[in-house]
CSV table of C-alpha atoms and ligand atoms in Angstrom, one decimal:
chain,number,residue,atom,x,y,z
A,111,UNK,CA,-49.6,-134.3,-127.4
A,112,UNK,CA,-46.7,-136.8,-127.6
A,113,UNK,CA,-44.8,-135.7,-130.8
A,114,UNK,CA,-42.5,-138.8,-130.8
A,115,UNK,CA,-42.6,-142.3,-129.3
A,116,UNK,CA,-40.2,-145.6,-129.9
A,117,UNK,CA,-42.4,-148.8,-131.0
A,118,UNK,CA,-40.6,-152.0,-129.3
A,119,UNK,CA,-42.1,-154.7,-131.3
A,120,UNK,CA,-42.6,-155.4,-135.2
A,121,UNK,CA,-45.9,-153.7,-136.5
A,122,UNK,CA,-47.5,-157.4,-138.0
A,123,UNK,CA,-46.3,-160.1,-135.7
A,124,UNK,CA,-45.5,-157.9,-132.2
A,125,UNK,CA,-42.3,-160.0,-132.7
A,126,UNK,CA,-39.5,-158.2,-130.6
A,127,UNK,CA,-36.9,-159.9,-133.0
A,128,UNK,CA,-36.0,-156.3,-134.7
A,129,UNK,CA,-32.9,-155.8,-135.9
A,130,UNK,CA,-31.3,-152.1,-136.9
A,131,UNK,CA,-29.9,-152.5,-140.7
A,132,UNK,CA,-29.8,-148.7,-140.9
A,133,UNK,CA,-29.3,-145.4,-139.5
A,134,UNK,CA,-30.1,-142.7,-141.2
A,135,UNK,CA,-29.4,-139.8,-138.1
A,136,UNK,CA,-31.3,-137.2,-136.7
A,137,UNK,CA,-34.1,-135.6,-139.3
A,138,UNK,CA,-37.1,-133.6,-139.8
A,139,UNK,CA,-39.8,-134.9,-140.9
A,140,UNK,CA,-39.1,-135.0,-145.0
A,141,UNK,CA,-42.4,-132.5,-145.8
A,142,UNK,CA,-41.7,-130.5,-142.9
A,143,UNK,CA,-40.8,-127.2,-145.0
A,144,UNK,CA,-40.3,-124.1,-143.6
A,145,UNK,CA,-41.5,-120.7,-144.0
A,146,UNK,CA,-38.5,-119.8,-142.5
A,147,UNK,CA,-35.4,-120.8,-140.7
A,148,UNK,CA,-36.6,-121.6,-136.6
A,149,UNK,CA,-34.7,-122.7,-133.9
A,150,UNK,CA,-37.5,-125.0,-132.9
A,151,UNK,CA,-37.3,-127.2,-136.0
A,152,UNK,CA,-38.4,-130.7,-135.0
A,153,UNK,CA,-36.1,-133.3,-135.7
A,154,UNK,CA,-36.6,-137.1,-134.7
A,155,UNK,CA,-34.5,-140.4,-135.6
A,156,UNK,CA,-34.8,-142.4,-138.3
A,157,UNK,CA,-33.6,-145.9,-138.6
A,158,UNK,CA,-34.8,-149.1,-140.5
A,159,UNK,CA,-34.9,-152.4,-138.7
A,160,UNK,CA,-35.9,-155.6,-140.3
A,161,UNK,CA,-38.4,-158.1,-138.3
A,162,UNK,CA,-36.2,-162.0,-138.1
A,163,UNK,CA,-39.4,-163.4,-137.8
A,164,UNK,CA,-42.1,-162.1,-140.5
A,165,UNK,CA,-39.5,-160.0,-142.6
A,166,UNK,CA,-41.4,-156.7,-142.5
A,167,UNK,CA,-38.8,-153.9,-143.3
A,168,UNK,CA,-39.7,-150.9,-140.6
A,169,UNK,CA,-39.0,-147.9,-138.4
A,170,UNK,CA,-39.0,-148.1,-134.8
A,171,UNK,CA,-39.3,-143.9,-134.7
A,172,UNK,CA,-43.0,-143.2,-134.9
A,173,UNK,CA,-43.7,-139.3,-135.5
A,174,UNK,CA,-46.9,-138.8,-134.6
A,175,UNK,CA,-49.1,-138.8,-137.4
A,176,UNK,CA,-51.5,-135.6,-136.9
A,177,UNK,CA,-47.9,-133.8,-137.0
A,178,UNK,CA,-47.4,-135.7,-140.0
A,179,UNK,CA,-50.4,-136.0,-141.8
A,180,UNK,CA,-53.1,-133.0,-140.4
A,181,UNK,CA,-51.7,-130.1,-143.6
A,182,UNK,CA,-49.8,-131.8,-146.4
A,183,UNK,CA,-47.7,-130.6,-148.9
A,184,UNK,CA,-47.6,-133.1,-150.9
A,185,UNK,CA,-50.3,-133.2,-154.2
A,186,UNK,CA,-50.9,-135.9,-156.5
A,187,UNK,CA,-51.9,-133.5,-159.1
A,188,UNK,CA,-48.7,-131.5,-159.2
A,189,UNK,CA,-46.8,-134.5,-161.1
A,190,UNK,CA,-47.9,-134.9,-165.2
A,191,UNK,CA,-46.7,-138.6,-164.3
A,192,UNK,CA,-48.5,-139.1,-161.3
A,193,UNK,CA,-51.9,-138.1,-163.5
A,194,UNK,CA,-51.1,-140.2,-166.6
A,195,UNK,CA,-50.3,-143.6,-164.2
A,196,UNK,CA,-54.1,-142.9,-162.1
A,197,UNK,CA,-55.8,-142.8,-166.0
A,198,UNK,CA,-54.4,-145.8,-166.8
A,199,UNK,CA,-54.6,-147.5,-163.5
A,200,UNK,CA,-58.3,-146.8,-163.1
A,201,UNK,CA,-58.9,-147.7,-166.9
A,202,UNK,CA,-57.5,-151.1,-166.0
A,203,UNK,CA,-58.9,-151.5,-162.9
A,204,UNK,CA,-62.5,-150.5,-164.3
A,205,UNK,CA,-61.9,-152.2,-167.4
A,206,UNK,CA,-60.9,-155.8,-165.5
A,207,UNK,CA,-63.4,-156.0,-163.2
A,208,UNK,CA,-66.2,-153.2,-164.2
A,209,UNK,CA,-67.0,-153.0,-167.9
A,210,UNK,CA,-70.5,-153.6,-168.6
A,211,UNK,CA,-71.4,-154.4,-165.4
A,212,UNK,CA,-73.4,-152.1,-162.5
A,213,UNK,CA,-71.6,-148.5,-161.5
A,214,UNK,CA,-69.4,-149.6,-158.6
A,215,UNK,CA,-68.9,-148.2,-155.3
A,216,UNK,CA,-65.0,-147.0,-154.9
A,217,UNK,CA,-64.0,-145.6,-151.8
A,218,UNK,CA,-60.3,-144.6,-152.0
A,219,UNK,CA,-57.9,-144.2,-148.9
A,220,UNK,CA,-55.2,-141.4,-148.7
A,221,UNK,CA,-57.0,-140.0,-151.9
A,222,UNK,CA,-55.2,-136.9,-151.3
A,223,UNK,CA,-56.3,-134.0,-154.0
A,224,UNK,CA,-58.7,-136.2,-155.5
A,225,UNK,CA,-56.7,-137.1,-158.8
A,226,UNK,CA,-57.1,-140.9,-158.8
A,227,UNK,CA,-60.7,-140.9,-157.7
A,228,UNK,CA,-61.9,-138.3,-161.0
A,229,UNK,CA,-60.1,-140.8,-163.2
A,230,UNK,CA,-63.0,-143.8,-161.9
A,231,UNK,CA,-65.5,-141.0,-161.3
A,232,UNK,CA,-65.3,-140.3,-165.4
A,233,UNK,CA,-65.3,-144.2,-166.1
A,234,UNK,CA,-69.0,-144.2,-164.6
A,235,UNK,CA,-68.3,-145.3,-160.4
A,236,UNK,CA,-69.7,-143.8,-157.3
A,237,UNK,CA,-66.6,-142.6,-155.8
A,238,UNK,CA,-65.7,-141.4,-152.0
A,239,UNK,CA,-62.2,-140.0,-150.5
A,240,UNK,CA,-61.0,-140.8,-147.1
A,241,UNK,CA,-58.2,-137.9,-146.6
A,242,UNK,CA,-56.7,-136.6,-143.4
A,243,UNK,CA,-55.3,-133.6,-144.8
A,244,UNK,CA,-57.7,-131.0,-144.3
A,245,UNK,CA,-56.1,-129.0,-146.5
A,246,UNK,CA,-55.6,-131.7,-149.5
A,247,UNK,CA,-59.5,-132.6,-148.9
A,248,UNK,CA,-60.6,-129.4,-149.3
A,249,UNK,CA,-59.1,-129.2,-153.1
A,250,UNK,CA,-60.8,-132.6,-153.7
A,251,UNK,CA,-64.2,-131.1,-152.2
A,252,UNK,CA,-63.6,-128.4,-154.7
A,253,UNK,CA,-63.3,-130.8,-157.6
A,254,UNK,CA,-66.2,-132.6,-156.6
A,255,UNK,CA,-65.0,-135.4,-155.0
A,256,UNK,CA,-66.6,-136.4,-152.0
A,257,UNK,CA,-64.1,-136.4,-149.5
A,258,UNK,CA,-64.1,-137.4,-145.6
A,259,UNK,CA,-61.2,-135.6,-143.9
A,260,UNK,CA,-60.6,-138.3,-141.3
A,261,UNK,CA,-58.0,-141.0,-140.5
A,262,UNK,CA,-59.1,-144.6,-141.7
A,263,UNK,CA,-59.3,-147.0,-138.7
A,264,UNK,CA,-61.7,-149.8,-138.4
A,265,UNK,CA,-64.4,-147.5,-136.5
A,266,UNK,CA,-64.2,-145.8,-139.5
A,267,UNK,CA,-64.8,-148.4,-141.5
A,268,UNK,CA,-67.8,-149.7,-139.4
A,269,UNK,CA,-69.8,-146.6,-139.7
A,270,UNK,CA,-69.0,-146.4,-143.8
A,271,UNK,CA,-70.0,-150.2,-144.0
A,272,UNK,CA,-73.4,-149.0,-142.4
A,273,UNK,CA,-73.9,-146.8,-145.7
A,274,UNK,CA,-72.8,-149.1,-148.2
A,275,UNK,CA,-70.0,-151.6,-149.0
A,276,UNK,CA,-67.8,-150.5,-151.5
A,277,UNK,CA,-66.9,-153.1,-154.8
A,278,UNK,CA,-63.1,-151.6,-154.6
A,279,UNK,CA,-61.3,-150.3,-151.3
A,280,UNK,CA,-57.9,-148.2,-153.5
A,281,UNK,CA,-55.4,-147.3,-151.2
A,282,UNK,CA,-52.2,-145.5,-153.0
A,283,UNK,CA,-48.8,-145.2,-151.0
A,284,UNK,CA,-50.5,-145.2,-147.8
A,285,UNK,CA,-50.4,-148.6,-146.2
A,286,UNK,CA,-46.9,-147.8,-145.2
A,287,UNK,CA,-47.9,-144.9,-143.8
A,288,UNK,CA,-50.0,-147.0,-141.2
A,289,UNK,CA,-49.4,-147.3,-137.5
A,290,UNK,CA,-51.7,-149.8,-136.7
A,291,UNK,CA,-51.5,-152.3,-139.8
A,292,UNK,CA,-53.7,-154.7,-137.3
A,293,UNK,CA,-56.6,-152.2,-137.5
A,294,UNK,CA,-56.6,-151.0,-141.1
A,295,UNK,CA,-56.3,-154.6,-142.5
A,296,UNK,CA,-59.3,-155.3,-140.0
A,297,UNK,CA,-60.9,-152.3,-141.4
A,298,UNK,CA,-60.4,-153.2,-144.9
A,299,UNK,CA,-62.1,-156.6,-144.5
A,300,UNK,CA,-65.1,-155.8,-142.8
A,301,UNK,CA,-66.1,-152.7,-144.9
A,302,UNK,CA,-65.2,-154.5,-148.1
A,303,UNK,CA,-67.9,-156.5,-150.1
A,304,UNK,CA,-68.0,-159.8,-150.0
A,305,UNK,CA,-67.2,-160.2,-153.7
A,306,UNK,CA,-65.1,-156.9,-154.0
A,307,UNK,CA,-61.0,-155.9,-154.2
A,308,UNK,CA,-58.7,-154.3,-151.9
A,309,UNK,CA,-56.4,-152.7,-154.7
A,310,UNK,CA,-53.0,-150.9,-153.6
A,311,UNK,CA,-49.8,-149.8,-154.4
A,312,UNK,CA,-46.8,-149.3,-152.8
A,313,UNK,CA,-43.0,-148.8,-153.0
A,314,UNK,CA,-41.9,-152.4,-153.7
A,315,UNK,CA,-39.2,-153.4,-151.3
A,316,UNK,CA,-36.6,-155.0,-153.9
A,317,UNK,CA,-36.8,-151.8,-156.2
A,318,UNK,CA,-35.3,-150.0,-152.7
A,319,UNK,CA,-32.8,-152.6,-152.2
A,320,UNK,CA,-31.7,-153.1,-155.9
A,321,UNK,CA,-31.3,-149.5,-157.1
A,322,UNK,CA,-30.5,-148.2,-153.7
A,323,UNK,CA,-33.6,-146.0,-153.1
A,324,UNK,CA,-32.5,-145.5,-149.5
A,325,UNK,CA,-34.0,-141.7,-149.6
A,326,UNK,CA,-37.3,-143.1,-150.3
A,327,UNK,CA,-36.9,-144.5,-146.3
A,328,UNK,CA,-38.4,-141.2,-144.1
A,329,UNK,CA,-40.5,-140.9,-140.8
A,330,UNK,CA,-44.1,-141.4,-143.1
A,331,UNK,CA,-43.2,-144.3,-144.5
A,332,UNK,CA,-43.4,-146.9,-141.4
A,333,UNK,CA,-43.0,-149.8,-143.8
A,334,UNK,CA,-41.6,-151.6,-146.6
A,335,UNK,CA,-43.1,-154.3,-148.1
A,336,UNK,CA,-42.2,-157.7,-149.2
A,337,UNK,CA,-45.3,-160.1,-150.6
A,338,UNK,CA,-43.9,-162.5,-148.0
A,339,UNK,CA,-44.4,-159.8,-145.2
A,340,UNK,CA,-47.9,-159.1,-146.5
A,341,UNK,CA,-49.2,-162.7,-147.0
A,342,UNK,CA,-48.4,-163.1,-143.3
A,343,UNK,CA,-50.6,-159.8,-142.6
A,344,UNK,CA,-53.4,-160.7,-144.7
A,345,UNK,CA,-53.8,-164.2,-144.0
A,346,UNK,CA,-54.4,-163.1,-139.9
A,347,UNK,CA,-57.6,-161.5,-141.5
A,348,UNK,CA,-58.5,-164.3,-144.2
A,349,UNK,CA,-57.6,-162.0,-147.0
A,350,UNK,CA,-55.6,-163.2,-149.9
A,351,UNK,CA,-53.4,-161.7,-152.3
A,352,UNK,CA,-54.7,-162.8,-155.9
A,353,UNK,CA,-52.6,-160.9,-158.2
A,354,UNK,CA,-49.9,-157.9,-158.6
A,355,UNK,CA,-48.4,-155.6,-161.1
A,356,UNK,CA,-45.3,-154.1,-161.3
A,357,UNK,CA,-45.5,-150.6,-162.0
A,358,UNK,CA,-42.2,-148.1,-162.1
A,359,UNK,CA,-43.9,-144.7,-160.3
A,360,UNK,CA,-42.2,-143.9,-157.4
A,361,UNK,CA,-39.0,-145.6,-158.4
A,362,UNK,CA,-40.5,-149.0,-158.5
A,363,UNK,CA,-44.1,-149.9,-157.1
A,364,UNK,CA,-46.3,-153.0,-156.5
A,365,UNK,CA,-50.0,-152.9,-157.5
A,366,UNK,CA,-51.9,-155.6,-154.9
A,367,UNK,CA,-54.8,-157.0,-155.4
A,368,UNK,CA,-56.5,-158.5,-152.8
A,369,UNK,CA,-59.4,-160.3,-152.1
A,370,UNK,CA,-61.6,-162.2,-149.2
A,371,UNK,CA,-60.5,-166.1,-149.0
A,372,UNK,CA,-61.1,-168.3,-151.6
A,373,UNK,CA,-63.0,-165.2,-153.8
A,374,UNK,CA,-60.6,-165.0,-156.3
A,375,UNK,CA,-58.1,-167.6,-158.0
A,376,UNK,CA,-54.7,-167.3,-156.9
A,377,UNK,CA,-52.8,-166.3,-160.2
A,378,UNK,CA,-49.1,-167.9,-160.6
A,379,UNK,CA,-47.4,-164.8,-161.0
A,380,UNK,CA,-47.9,-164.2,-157.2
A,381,UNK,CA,-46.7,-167.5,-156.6
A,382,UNK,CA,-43.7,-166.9,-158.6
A,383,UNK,CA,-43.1,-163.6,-157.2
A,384,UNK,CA,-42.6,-164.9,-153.6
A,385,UNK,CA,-40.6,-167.8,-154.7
A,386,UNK,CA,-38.1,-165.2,-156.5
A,387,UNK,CA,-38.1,-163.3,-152.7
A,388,UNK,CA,-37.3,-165.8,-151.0
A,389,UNK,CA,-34.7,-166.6,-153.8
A,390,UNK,CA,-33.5,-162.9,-153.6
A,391,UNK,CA,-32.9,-163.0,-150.0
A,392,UNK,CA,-36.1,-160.9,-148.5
A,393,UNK,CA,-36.0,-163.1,-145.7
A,394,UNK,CA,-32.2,-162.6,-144.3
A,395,UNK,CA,-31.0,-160.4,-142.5
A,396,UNK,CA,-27.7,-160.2,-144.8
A,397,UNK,CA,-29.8,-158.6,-147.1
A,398,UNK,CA,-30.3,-155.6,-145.4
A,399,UNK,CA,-27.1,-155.4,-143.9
A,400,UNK,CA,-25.3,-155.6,-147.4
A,401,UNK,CA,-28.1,-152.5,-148.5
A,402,UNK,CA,-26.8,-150.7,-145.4
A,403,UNK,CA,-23.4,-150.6,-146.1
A,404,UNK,CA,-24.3,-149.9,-150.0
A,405,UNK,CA,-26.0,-146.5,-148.7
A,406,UNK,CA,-23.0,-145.1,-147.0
A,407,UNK,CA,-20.7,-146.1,-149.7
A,408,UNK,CA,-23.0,-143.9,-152.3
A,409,UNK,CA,-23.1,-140.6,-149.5
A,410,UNK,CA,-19.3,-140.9,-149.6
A,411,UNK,CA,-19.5,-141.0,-153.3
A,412,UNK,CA,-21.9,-138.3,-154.0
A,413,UNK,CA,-20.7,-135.6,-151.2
A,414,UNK,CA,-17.2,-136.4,-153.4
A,415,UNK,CA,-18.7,-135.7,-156.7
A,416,UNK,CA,-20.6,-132.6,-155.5
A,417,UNK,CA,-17.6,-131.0,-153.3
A,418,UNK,CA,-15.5,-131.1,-156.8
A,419,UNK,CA,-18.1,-129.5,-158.8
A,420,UNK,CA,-18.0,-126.9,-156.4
A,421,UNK,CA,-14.2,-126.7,-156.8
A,422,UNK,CA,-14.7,-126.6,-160.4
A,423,UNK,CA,-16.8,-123.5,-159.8
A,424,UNK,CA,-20.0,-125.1,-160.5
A,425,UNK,CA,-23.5,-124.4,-160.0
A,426,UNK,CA,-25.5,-126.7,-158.6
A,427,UNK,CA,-29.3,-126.6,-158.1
A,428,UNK,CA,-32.1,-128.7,-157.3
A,429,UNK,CA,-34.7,-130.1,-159.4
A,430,UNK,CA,-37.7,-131.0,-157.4
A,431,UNK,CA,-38.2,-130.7,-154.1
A,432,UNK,CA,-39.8,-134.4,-152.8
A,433,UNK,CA,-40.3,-135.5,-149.5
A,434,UNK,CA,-37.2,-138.2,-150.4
A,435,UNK,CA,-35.2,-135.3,-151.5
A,436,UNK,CA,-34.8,-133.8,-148.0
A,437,UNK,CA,-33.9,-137.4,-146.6
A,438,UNK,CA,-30.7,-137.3,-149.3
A,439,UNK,CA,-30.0,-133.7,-148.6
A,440,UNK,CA,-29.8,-134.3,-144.7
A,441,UNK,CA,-28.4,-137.4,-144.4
A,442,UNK,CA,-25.3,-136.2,-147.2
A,443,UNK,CA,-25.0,-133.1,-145.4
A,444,UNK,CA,-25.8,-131.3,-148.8
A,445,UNK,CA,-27.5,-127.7,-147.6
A,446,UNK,CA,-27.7,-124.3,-148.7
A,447,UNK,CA,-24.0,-123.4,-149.3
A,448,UNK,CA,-23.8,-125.7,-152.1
A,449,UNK,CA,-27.3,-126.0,-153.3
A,450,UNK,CA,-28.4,-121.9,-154.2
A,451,UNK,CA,-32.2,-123.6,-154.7
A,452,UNK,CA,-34.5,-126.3,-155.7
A,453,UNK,CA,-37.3,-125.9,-158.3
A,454,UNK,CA,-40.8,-127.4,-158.0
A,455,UNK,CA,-43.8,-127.7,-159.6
A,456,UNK,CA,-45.9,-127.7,-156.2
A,457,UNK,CA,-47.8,-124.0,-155.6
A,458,UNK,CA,-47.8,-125.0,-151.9
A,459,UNK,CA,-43.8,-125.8,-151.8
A,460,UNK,CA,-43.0,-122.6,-154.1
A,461,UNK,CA,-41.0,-120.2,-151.8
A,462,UNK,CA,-41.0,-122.7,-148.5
A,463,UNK,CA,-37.1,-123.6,-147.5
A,464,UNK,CA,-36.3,-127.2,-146.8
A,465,UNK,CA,-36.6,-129.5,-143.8
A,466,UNK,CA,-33.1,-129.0,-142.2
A,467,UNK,CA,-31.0,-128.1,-144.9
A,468,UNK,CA,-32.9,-124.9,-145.6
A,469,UNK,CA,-32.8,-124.5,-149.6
A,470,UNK,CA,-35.1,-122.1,-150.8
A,471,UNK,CA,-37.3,-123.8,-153.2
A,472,UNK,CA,-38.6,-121.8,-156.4
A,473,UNK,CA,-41.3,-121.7,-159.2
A,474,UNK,CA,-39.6,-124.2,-162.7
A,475,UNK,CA,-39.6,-120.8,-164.3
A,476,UNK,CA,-36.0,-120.4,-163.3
A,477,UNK,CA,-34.9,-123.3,-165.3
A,478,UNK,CA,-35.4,-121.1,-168.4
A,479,UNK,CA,-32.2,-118.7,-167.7
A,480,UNK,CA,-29.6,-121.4,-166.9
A,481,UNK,CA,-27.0,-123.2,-169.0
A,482,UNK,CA,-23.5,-123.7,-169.6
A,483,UNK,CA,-21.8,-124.7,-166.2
A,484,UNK,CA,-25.5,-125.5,-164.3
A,485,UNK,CA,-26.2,-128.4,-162.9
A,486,UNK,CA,-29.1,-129.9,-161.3
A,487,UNK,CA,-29.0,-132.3,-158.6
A,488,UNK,CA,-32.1,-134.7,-159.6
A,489,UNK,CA,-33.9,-135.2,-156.6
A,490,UNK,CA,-37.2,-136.3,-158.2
A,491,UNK,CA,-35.2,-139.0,-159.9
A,492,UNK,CA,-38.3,-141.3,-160.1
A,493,UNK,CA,-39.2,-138.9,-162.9
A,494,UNK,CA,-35.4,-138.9,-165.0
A,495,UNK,CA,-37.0,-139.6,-168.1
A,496,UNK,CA,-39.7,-137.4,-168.1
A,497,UNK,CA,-37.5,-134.6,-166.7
A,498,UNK,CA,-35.2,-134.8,-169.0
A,499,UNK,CA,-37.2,-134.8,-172.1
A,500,UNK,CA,-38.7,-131.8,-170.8
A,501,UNK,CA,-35.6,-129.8,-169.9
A,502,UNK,CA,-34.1,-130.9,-173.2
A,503,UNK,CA,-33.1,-126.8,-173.9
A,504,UNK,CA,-31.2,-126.5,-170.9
A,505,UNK,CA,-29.1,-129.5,-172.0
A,506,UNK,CA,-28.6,-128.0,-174.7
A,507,UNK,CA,-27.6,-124.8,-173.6
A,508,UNK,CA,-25.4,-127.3,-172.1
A,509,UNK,CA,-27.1,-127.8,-168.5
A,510,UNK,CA,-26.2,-131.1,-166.8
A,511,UNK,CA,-28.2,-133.2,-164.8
A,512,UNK,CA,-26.6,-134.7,-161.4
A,513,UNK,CA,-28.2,-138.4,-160.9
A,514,UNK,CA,-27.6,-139.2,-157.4
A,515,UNK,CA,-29.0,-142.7,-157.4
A,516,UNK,CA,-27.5,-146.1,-157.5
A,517,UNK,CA,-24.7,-144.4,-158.2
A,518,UNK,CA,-23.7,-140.8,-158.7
A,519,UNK,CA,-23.4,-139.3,-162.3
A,520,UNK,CA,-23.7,-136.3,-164.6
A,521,UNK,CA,-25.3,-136.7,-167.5
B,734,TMP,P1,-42.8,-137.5,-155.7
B,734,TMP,O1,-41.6,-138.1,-156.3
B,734,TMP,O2,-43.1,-137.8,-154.3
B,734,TMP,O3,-44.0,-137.7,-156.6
B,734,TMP,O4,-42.5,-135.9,-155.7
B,734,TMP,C1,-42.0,-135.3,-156.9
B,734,TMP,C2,-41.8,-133.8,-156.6
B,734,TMP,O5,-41.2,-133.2,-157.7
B,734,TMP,C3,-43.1,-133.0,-156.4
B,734,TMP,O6,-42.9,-132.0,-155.4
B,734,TMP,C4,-43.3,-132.3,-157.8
B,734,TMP,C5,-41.9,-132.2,-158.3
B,734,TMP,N1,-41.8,-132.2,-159.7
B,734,TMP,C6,-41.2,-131.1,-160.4
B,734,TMP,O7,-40.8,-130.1,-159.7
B,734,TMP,N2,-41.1,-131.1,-161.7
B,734,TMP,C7,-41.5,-132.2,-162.5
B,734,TMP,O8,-41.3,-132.2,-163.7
B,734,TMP,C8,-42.0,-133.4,-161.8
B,734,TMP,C9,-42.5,-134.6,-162.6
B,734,TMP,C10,-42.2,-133.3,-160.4
């Protein structure tokens, strides 16, 4: 099996008009976690380039994805935050397009452990999982969620058209995990229903360029998007883009709604939306460049703020151990002589070390005994408020918080 391969041209327009804005070195994949330290660990580069011609955002280092994708670590229902946005994303999804009306047919892509796909199931819908994980599927098959373990592809989609188009096609930060955007976008349209709604969400490309996300850029996410990108994907496959939502999970997400042409009425906000890209600067390449240089000047800052709080006879710890944590620790050379260990709320992280940097990574429980002169490096810092509201003791006790992003700070 090739592990590894370099893609040449851009993954919506084959354009060969890619330019590097980026480089984040040499680095495991960012879920890779060890059981323990190995000489073997698989390391592959990781750089951003930006398409001159349809402005998709991208990496050129493709991991394979049954590497990537085949066990996961990552579960949907191990962040309180992550459960509360699927209730009230399916109650307004159900709500908008459902209430009173026949139980629809939601098949969702990526469902991972099932958590999104419960909330519709208890709103009344017929629900199906497409999940490559075997492991992830198998919790969902255990909650009762019927659950494919399989890629999606447009043979996929053929034989699942056979037995029934679905009303909504939900797809959750996963298109950017796609290869082939050509052949899921195919697949989308033909097993959607005529009159029915491709609804997704992902990481929103000027949250990562305004706050500086540059962590949330690792070898699974093969994208990031722009509405002006998209409209150029969708409309090779007459789809349209009839409305979005800002939502803040994951550090700043867009909610995409998507329809067969001429189904649905264009709302403005769309409109407006690409208008303020284009205003922004989505489609130059300055853009990116200017991000670029934005990311090293905050490594600089933050391996300064953490080498004196080591001088200062500080300890510093972890707090949560996320794929885009492992993309800060490796690229700002932060490893296990300055962080003692990480704490997450994920069974299936809990005593693993990290990708690279080899932090051991322990149950929250620890959080309890520390204090006066602790810190914790926040590298779930999509969840700061909820985080800190629930460590409110250990500041307190006088704990501190390291906030690594835009710009390095204790509070
Ligand atoms: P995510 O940002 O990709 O959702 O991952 C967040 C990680 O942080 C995940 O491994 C769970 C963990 N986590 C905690 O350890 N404690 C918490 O309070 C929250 C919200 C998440």
């Amino acid at each position: 099996m090739q592990v590894y391969h370099k893609s040449k041209k851009c993954r919506i327009c084959s354009s060969k008009n890619l330019e590097l804005v980026l480089d984040l070195g040499i680095q495991p994949p960012a879920n890779s976690f060890l059981k323990k330290v190995s000489s073997s660990e698989k390391k592959f580069p990781l750089r951003l380039f930006f398409c001159k011609d349809c402005f998709l955002l991208q990496l050129v280092d493709i991991v394979d994805k049954k590497l990537l994708f085949s066990h996961y670590l990552y579960l949907s229902s191990a962040s309180k935050p992550i459960l509360e946005h699927f209730s009230k994303y399916a109650f307004n999804v159900f709500n908008k397009f459902w209430k009173n009306k026949r139980k629809p047919l939601i098949i969702e892509i990526g469902s991972n452990d099932g958590s999104l796909l419960k909330e519709f199931k208890k709103l009344g819908a017929n629900v199906l999982g497409v999940e490559p994980a075997s492991n992830v599927s198998k919790i969902a098959l255990k909650s009762n969620i019927p659950t494919i373990n399989k890629f999606f592809t447009s043979k996929l989609a053929s034989s699942l058209a056979k037995k029934g188009k679905p009303n909504v096609i939900l797809a959750n930060n996963v298109v950017g995990h796609i290869e082939d955007l050509n052949d899921f976008v195919l697949g989308i349209k033909n097993l959607l229903d005529d009159d029915g709604i491709f609804v997704f969400e992902v990481p929103y490309v000027l949250d990562l360029l305004k706050k500086t996300e540059f962590d949330t850029i690792y070898h699974e996410h093969l994208s990031y998007f722009s509405l002006l990108a998209l409209t150029k994907l969708f409309k090779k496959f007459e789809l349209e883009i009839f409305d979005i939502q800002r939502q803040s999970v994951h550090g700043g997400t867009l909610r995409i709604f998507v329809a067969k042409k001429e189904r649905k009425k264009i709302k403005s906000k769309v409109i407006k939306m690409i208008n303020f890209e284009k205003e922004y600067g989505i489609s130059k390449i300055r853009t990116y460049k200017q991000f670029g240089k934005k990311v090293l000047i905050l490594r600089n800052s933050l391996q300064k703020k953490i080498k004196q709080l080591k001088q200062e006879g500080k300890m510093i710890y972890g707090y949560g151990a996320p794929a885009k944590g492992n993309v800060l620790l490796n690229f700002c050379q932060i490893d296990n002589k300055m962080i003692n260990f990480i704490i997450d709320t994920t069974p299936l992280k809990q005593n693993l070390l990290t990708p690279g940097t080899h932090i051991p990574i322990k149950s929250p429980t620890k959080v309890i005994q520390k204090g006066a002169g602790d810190i914790f490096l926040l590298l779930a810092w999509n969840y700061k408020k909820d985080i800190l509201k629930k460590e409110k003791r250990f500041r307190k006790r006088g704990g501190k918080f390291l906030i690594p992003l835009p710009n390095p700070r204790i509070i």
